[in-house]
CSV table of C-alpha atoms in Angstrom, one decimal:
chain,number,residue,atom,x,y,z
A,1,GLU,CA,144.2,-5.2,-63.1
A,2,PRO,CA,141.0,-4.7,-61.1
A,3,ASP,CA,139.5,-1.2,-61.5
A,4,ASN,CA,136.8,-1.4,-58.8
A,5,TYR,CA,137.8,-2.0,-55.2
A,6,ASP,CA,134.5,-1.1,-53.7
A,7,ASN,CA,133.4,-4.7,-54.0
A,8,TYR,CA,136.2,-6.0,-51.8
A,9,VAL,CA,136.6,-5.9,-48.1
A,10,SER,CA,139.5,-6.5,-45.8
A,11,TYR,CA,139.3,-8.7,-42.6
A,12,HIS,CA,141.8,-8.2,-39.8
A,13,CYS,CA,142.4,-10.7,-37.0
A,14,GLU,CA,143.4,-9.0,-33.7
A,15,SER,CA,144.7,-12.3,-32.4
A,16,CYS,CA,147.3,-13.3,-35.0
A,17,GLY,CA,147.4,-10.2,-37.2
A,18,ALA,CA,146.2,-11.9,-40.4
A,19,GLU,CA,144.7,-9.6,-43.0
A,20,ILE,CA,142.7,-11.4,-45.7
A,21,ILE,CA,140.6,-10.1,-48.6
A,22,ALA,CA,137.3,-11.2,-50.0
A,23,ASP,CA,134.4,-9.9,-52.1
A,24,ASP,CA,131.6,-8.3,-50.2
A,25,GLN,CA,129.4,-11.3,-50.7
A,26,THR,CA,131.8,-13.6,-48.7
A,27,ALA,CA,131.1,-13.6,-44.9
A,28,ALA,CA,134.1,-13.9,-42.6
A,29,THR,CA,133.2,-14.9,-39.1
A,30,PHE,CA,136.5,-16.4,-38.1
A,31,CYS,CA,140.2,-16.3,-38.9
A,32,VAL,CA,141.3,-19.1,-41.2
A,33,TYR,CA,144.7,-19.2,-39.5
A,34,CYS,CA,144.1,-19.3,-35.8
A,35,GLY,CA,140.3,-19.8,-35.5
A,36,ASN,CA,139.7,-16.6,-33.6
A,37,THR,CA,136.2,-15.2,-34.0
A,38,ALA,CA,137.1,-11.6,-33.2
A,39,ILE,CA,137.8,-10.6,-36.8
A,40,LEU,CA,137.1,-7.0,-37.9
A,41,GLN,CA,135.8,-6.0,-41.3
A,42,SER,CA,136.7,-2.8,-43.2
A,43,LYS,CA,136.7,-1.6,-46.7
A,44,LEU,CA,139.8,-2.5,-48.7
A,45,SER,CA,142.3,0.3,-48.9
A,46,GLY,CA,145.0,0.5,-51.5
A,47,LYS,CA,145.5,-1.6,-54.6
A,48,PHE,CA,145.9,-5.3,-54.4
A,49,SER,CA,146.8,-6.7,-57.8
A,50,PRO,CA,148.8,-10.0,-58.2
A,51,ASP,CA,150.4,-10.8,-61.5
A,52,LYS,CA,149.4,-14.4,-61.7
A,53,ILE,CA,147.0,-16.9,-60.1
A,54,ILE,CA,146.5,-20.7,-60.0
A,55,PRO,CA,142.8,-21.2,-59.8
A,56,PHE,CA,141.3,-23.8,-57.4
A,57,LYS,CA,141.0,-27.2,-59.0
A,58,LYS,CA,139.9,-29.2,-55.9
A,59,GLU,CA,136.4,-28.7,-54.5
A,60,LYS,CA,135.6,-28.2,-50.8
A,61,GLN,CA,134.3,-31.8,-50.6
A,62,SER,CA,137.8,-33.0,-51.5
A,63,ALA,CA,139.2,-31.4,-48.3
A,64,ILE,CA,136.4,-33.0,-46.3
A,65,ASP,CA,137.1,-36.4,-47.8
A,66,ALA,CA,140.8,-36.1,-47.1
A,67,PHE,CA,140.1,-35.2,-43.4
A,68,LYS,CA,137.7,-38.2,-43.1
A,69,GLY,CA,140.5,-40.5,-44.4
A,70,LEU,CA,143.1,-39.5,-41.8
A,71,SER,CA,142.5,-42.6,-39.8
A,72,LYS,CA,144.0,-44.9,-42.5
A,73,GLY,CA,147.4,-46.0,-41.3
A,74,ARG,CA,147.3,-43.9,-38.1
A,75,PRO,CA,146.4,-46.3,-35.2
A,76,LEU,CA,147.5,-43.8,-32.5
A,77,MET,CA,145.1,-41.1,-33.7
A,78,PRO,CA,142.3,-40.4,-31.1
A,79,LYS,CA,139.1,-42.3,-32.0
A,80,GLY,CA,136.6,-40.0,-33.6
A,81,PHE,CA,139.1,-37.2,-34.3
A,82,ASN,CA,138.4,-37.2,-38.0
A,83,ASP,CA,134.6,-37.1,-37.5
A,84,THR,CA,133.3,-34.3,-39.8
A,85,ASN,CA,131.3,-32.9,-36.9
A,86,ASN,CA,134.6,-31.7,-35.5
A,87,ILE,CA,135.2,-29.4,-38.5
A,88,GLU,CA,134.5,-25.8,-37.4
A,89,LYS,CA,135.1,-24.1,-40.8
A,90,ILE,CA,136.6,-24.8,-44.2
A,91,ARG,CA,137.6,-21.9,-46.4
A,92,GLY,CA,139.4,-21.6,-49.7
A,93,VAL,CA,142.3,-19.1,-49.4
A,94,TYR,CA,144.7,-17.8,-52.0
A,95,ILE,CA,148.1,-17.6,-50.3
A,96,PRO,CA,150.4,-14.8,-51.6
A,97,PHE,CA,153.7,-16.0,-53.1
A,98,TRP,CA,156.7,-14.5,-54.8
A,99,LEU,CA,158.0,-16.6,-57.7
A,100,TYR,CA,161.6,-15.8,-58.7
A,101,ASP,CA,163.4,-16.5,-61.9
A,102,LEU,CA,167.1,-16.6,-61.0
A,103,GLN,CA,170.4,-17.2,-62.9
A,104,ILE,CA,173.3,-18.8,-61.0
A,105,SER,CA,176.8,-18.4,-62.4
A,106,GLY,CA,180.2,-19.2,-61.1
A,107,ASP,CA,182.5,-22.1,-60.1
A,108,VAL,CA,182.9,-24.5,-57.2
A,109,VAL,CA,186.2,-25.9,-56.0
A,110,MET,CA,186.2,-29.4,-54.5
A,111,ASP,CA,188.6,-31.7,-52.7
A,112,ALA,CA,188.1,-35.0,-54.4
A,113,LYS,CA,189.5,-38.5,-54.0
A,114,THR,CA,189.8,-41.7,-56.0
A,115,ILE,CA,190.6,-45.0,-54.3
A,116,GLU,CA,192.4,-48.0,-55.9
A,117,LYS,CA,192.7,-51.4,-54.2
A,118,TRP,CA,194.6,-54.5,-55.3
A,119,THR,CA,196.1,-57.7,-53.8
A,120,VAL,CA,199.5,-59.3,-54.3
A,121,GLY,CA,199.8,-62.6,-52.7
A,122,ASP,CA,198.6,-62.2,-49.1
A,123,THR,CA,199.1,-58.5,-49.1
A,124,HIS,CA,196.3,-56.0,-49.7
A,125,TYR,CA,197.1,-52.5,-51.0
A,126,THR,CA,195.0,-49.3,-51.0
A,127,LYS,CA,196.0,-46.2,-52.9
A,128,THR,CA,194.2,-42.9,-52.4
A,129,ASN,CA,194.7,-40.2,-55.0
A,130,THR,CA,193.7,-36.6,-54.0
A,131,TYR,CA,192.7,-33.9,-56.5
A,132,LYS,CA,191.6,-30.3,-56.6
A,133,VAL,CA,188.6,-30.3,-58.9
A,134,THR,CA,186.7,-27.3,-60.4
A,135,ARG,CA,183.3,-27.2,-61.9
A,136,GLY,CA,181.4,-24.2,-63.2
A,137,GLY,CA,178.7,-22.9,-65.4
A,138,THR,CA,175.5,-21.0,-65.6
A,139,MET,CA,172.1,-22.4,-64.5
A,140,ASN,CA,168.6,-20.8,-64.9
A,141,PHE,CA,165.9,-21.5,-62.3
A,142,ASN,CA,162.3,-20.5,-62.9
A,143,ASN,CA,159.4,-20.0,-60.5
A,144,ILE,CA,161.2,-20.5,-57.2
A,145,PRO,CA,158.4,-20.1,-54.7
A,146,VAL,CA,158.7,-18.1,-51.5
A,147,ASP,CA,155.7,-17.6,-49.1
A,148,GLY,CA,154.8,-13.9,-48.8
A,149,SER,CA,152.8,-14.4,-45.6
A,150,SER,CA,154.4,-14.4,-42.2
A,151,ARG,CA,151.4,-16.2,-40.7
A,152,PHE,CA,151.2,-19.2,-43.0
A,153,ASP,CA,153.4,-21.9,-41.5
A,154,ASN,CA,156.4,-22.5,-43.8
A,155,ASP,CA,156.6,-26.2,-42.8
A,156,ILE,CA,152.9,-26.6,-44.0
A,157,MET,CA,153.5,-24.9,-47.3
A,158,ASN,CA,156.8,-26.8,-47.9
A,159,THR,CA,154.9,-30.0,-47.4
A,160,ILE,CA,151.9,-29.3,-49.6
A,161,GLU,CA,154.2,-28.2,-52.4
A,162,PRO,CA,154.9,-28.5,-55.3
A,163,PHE,CA,152.4,-26.6,-57.3
A,164,ASP,CA,152.3,-27.1,-61.1
A,165,TYR,CA,153.1,-23.7,-62.4
A,166,LYS,CA,151.9,-24.5,-65.9
A,167,ASP,CA,148.5,-23.7,-64.5
A,168,LEU,CA,149.5,-20.1,-63.8
A,169,VAL,CA,147.1,-17.6,-65.6
A,170,PRO,CA,147.0,-13.8,-65.6
A,171,TYR,CA,145.2,-12.6,-62.5
A,172,ASN,CA,141.6,-11.7,-62.7
A,173,HIS,CA,139.5,-10.6,-59.7
A,174,ALA,CA,136.7,-13.0,-60.8
A,175,TYR,CA,138.8,-15.9,-59.5
A,176,LEU,CA,138.4,-14.4,-56.0
A,177,SER,CA,134.7,-14.8,-55.9
A,178,GLY,CA,133.7,-17.1,-53.0
A,179,PHE,CA,137.3,-17.3,-51.7
A,180,TYR,CA,139.6,-15.4,-49.4
A,181,ALA,CA,143.0,-14.0,-50.4
A,182,GLU,CA,145.6,-12.9,-48.0
A,183,LYS,CA,147.7,-9.7,-48.7
A,184,TYR,CA,151.4,-10.3,-48.6
A,185,ASP,CA,153.4,-8.9,-45.7
A,186,GLN,CA,156.9,-10.0,-46.7
A,187,GLU,CA,158.9,-8.9,-49.6
A,188,GLY,CA,162.3,-7.4,-50.5
A,189,ALA,CA,165.9,-8.6,-49.7
A,190,GLU,CA,165.0,-11.2,-47.1
A,191,ILE,CA,162.6,-13.0,-49.4
A,192,LEU,CA,165.0,-12.8,-52.4
A,193,LYS,CA,167.7,-14.4,-50.1
A,194,GLU,CA,165.5,-17.3,-49.3
A,195,ALA,CA,164.9,-18.0,-53.1
A,196,SER,CA,168.6,-17.5,-53.8
A,197,ASP,CA,169.7,-19.9,-51.1
A,198,ARG,CA,167.4,-22.6,-52.6
A,199,ALA,CA,168.8,-22.0,-56.0
A,200,LEU,CA,172.5,-21.9,-54.8
A,201,ASN,CA,172.1,-25.2,-52.9
A,202,THR,CA,170.7,-26.9,-55.9
A,203,ALA,CA,173.4,-25.5,-58.2
A,204,LYS,CA,176.1,-26.7,-55.8
A,205,ASN,CA,174.6,-30.2,-55.7
A,206,VAL,CA,174.4,-30.3,-59.5
A,207,LEU,CA,178.1,-29.3,-59.9
A,208,ARG,CA,179.3,-31.7,-57.3
A,209,ASP,CA,177.4,-34.6,-58.8
A,210,ASP,CA,178.9,-33.8,-62.2
A,211,ALA,CA,182.3,-35.0,-60.8
A,212,ARG,CA,181.1,-38.6,-61.2
A,213,MET,CA,184.5,-40.3,-61.5
A,214,TYR,CA,185.6,-39.5,-57.9
A,215,ALA,CA,184.8,-41.7,-54.9
A,216,SER,CA,184.3,-38.6,-52.7
A,217,LYS,CA,184.2,-34.9,-53.2
A,218,VAL,CA,183.7,-32.0,-50.8
A,219,ILE,CA,183.1,-28.4,-51.9
A,220,VAL,CA,185.7,-26.2,-50.1
A,221,SER,CA,184.9,-22.9,-51.9
A,222,ASP,CA,182.7,-21.4,-54.5
A,223,SER,CA,182.2,-18.2,-56.5
A,224,LEU,CA,178.5,-18.7,-57.3
A,225,GLU,CA,176.4,-15.6,-57.7
A,226,PRO,CA,172.7,-15.3,-58.0
A,227,ASN,CA,171.2,-12.8,-60.5
A,228,GLU,CA,167.5,-12.0,-60.3
A,229,LYS,CA,165.9,-12.1,-63.8
A,230,ASN,CA,162.2,-11.8,-62.9
A,231,LYS,CA,159.8,-11.7,-60.0
A,232,THR,CA,156.1,-12.6,-60.1
A,233,TYR,CA,153.5,-11.9,-57.5
A,234,ALA,CA,151.1,-14.9,-57.5
A,235,LEU,CA,148.2,-16.3,-55.5
A,236,LEU,CA,148.2,-20.0,-54.9
A,237,PRO,CA,145.1,-22.0,-53.8
A,238,VAL,CA,144.9,-23.7,-50.4
A,239,TRP,CA,141.9,-25.1,-48.5
A,240,MET,CA,142.2,-24.3,-44.8
A,241,VAL,CA,140.4,-26.7,-42.5
A,242,ASN,CA,139.8,-25.7,-38.9
A,243,VAL,CA,139.1,-28.6,-36.6
A,244,LYS,CA,138.0,-28.3,-32.9
A,245,TYR,CA,138.7,-31.3,-30.8
A,246,ASN,CA,138.7,-31.4,-26.9
A,247,ASN,CA,138.4,-27.6,-26.9
A,248,LYS,CA,141.6,-27.2,-28.9
A,249,MET,CA,141.8,-25.9,-32.5
A,250,HIS,CA,143.8,-27.9,-35.1
A,251,ILE,CA,144.7,-26.4,-38.4
A,252,PHE,CA,144.9,-28.6,-41.6
A,253,ALA,CA,145.7,-27.5,-45.2
A,254,MET,CA,145.1,-29.0,-48.6
A,255,ASN,CA,146.8,-27.9,-51.8
A,256,GLY,CA,143.8,-26.6,-53.8
A,257,GLN,CA,145.4,-27.7,-57.1
A,258,THR,CA,147.0,-31.1,-56.3
A,259,GLY,CA,145.0,-32.3,-53.3
A,260,GLU,CA,148.0,-32.8,-51.0
A,261,PHE,CA,146.6,-32.7,-47.4
A,262,ILE,CA,148.6,-32.2,-44.3
A,263,GLY,CA,148.4,-31.1,-40.6
A,264,ASN,CA,149.4,-32.0,-37.1
A,265,ILE,CA,147.4,-35.0,-35.9
A,266,PRO,CA,147.1,-35.4,-32.1
A,267,LEU,CA,148.0,-38.7,-30.4
A,268,ASP,CA,145.8,-40.7,-28.1
A,269,LYS,CA,147.8,-40.9,-24.9
A,270,PHE,CA,146.2,-44.1,-23.8
A,271,LYS,CA,146.8,-45.7,-27.2
A,272,VAL,CA,150.5,-44.5,-27.0
A,273,LEU,CA,150.8,-46.1,-23.6
A,274,LEU,CA,149.3,-49.4,-24.7
A,275,TYR,CA,151.5,-49.4,-27.9
A,276,THR,CA,154.6,-48.8,-25.8
A,277,ILE,CA,153.8,-51.6,-23.4
A,278,LEU,CA,153.1,-53.9,-26.3
A,279,ILE,CA,156.4,-53.1,-28.0
A,280,PHE,CA,158.2,-53.6,-24.7
A,281,THR,CA,156.5,-56.9,-24.0
A,282,ILE,CA,157.3,-58.2,-27.5
A,283,SER,CA,160.9,-57.1,-27.2
A,284,MET,CA,161.3,-58.8,-23.8
A,285,ALA,CA,159.7,-62.0,-25.2
A,286,VAL,CA,162.1,-62.0,-28.1
A,287,CYS,CA,165.1,-61.5,-25.9
A,288,ILE,CA,164.0,-64.3,-23.5
A,289,LEU,CA,163.5,-66.6,-26.5
A,290,ILE,CA,166.9,-65.8,-27.9
A,291,THR,CA,168.6,-66.4,-24.5
A,292,TYR,CA,166.7,-69.6,-24.0
A,293,LEU,CA,167.7,-70.9,-27.5
A,294,ALA,CA,171.3,-69.9,-26.9
A,295,PHE,CA,171.2,-71.7,-23.5
A,296,ILE,CA,169.7,-74.9,-25.0
A,297,GLY,CA,172.2,-74.8,-27.9
A,298,GLY,CA,175.2,-74.4,-25.5
A,299,GLY,CA,174.0,-77.3,-23.4
A,300,VAL,CA,174.1,-79.7,-26.3
A,301,SER,CA,177.3,-81.8,-26.3
């Protein structure tokens, strides 16, 4: 646990409310989340001490290369959008996460069916058997991740997952040097429920799939209960890429461990129009051809 907090500062964005932490050698002139330049610096107050951290494996250049490669397979992207001159800032940020170890215990009750078919002469028979099926047990889930930041888009984080938690190491403030780290602003029952819901859904699917011999099965009730075994506060590495195009800010993110790169890419309206016209023209041509061939075929005696 760090014993000297004088070497850390806190940056607060008045636009989106983000609060990030960096060492006093790291200059913050903009918000990594919204691109706002009105970001206020103050000395860090209170203790900030995660349990674990996954250090950055991907370098800054990897994020630049991923941005430059966006044009591949994206014909409707505006020309020149992925020019590196459009990159305003790139910053490595450690995102706060809660990692839950949960145990799920209980039963599920299903309405299940088997179907038998046979033929006697010209008559076809179908017999449907209906059963009440129960499956149960205990399952353990480790490191279920839940984003501890209200500002980091959950859709973005869900897309750049998963992280390989084998790389988790005990937190040391030396890992923060040259990077940002956001303080968590979400914890407690709501976060636990999100982790529990993910585990419960997986447990239900596993128990339902275990009834392999039935043609169909529908869970009608369950007694599954989650039990929290452990909770870890961890920082996970993400490269935030702020892109300014046509006076609008676009935010991209790259998994700092695996290199998964995602973000919302704008569409060129003119290209979309041309593409729509092209598809319509091709469809009409195919319809006319089919009609013509059908007409010719019908006229042959």
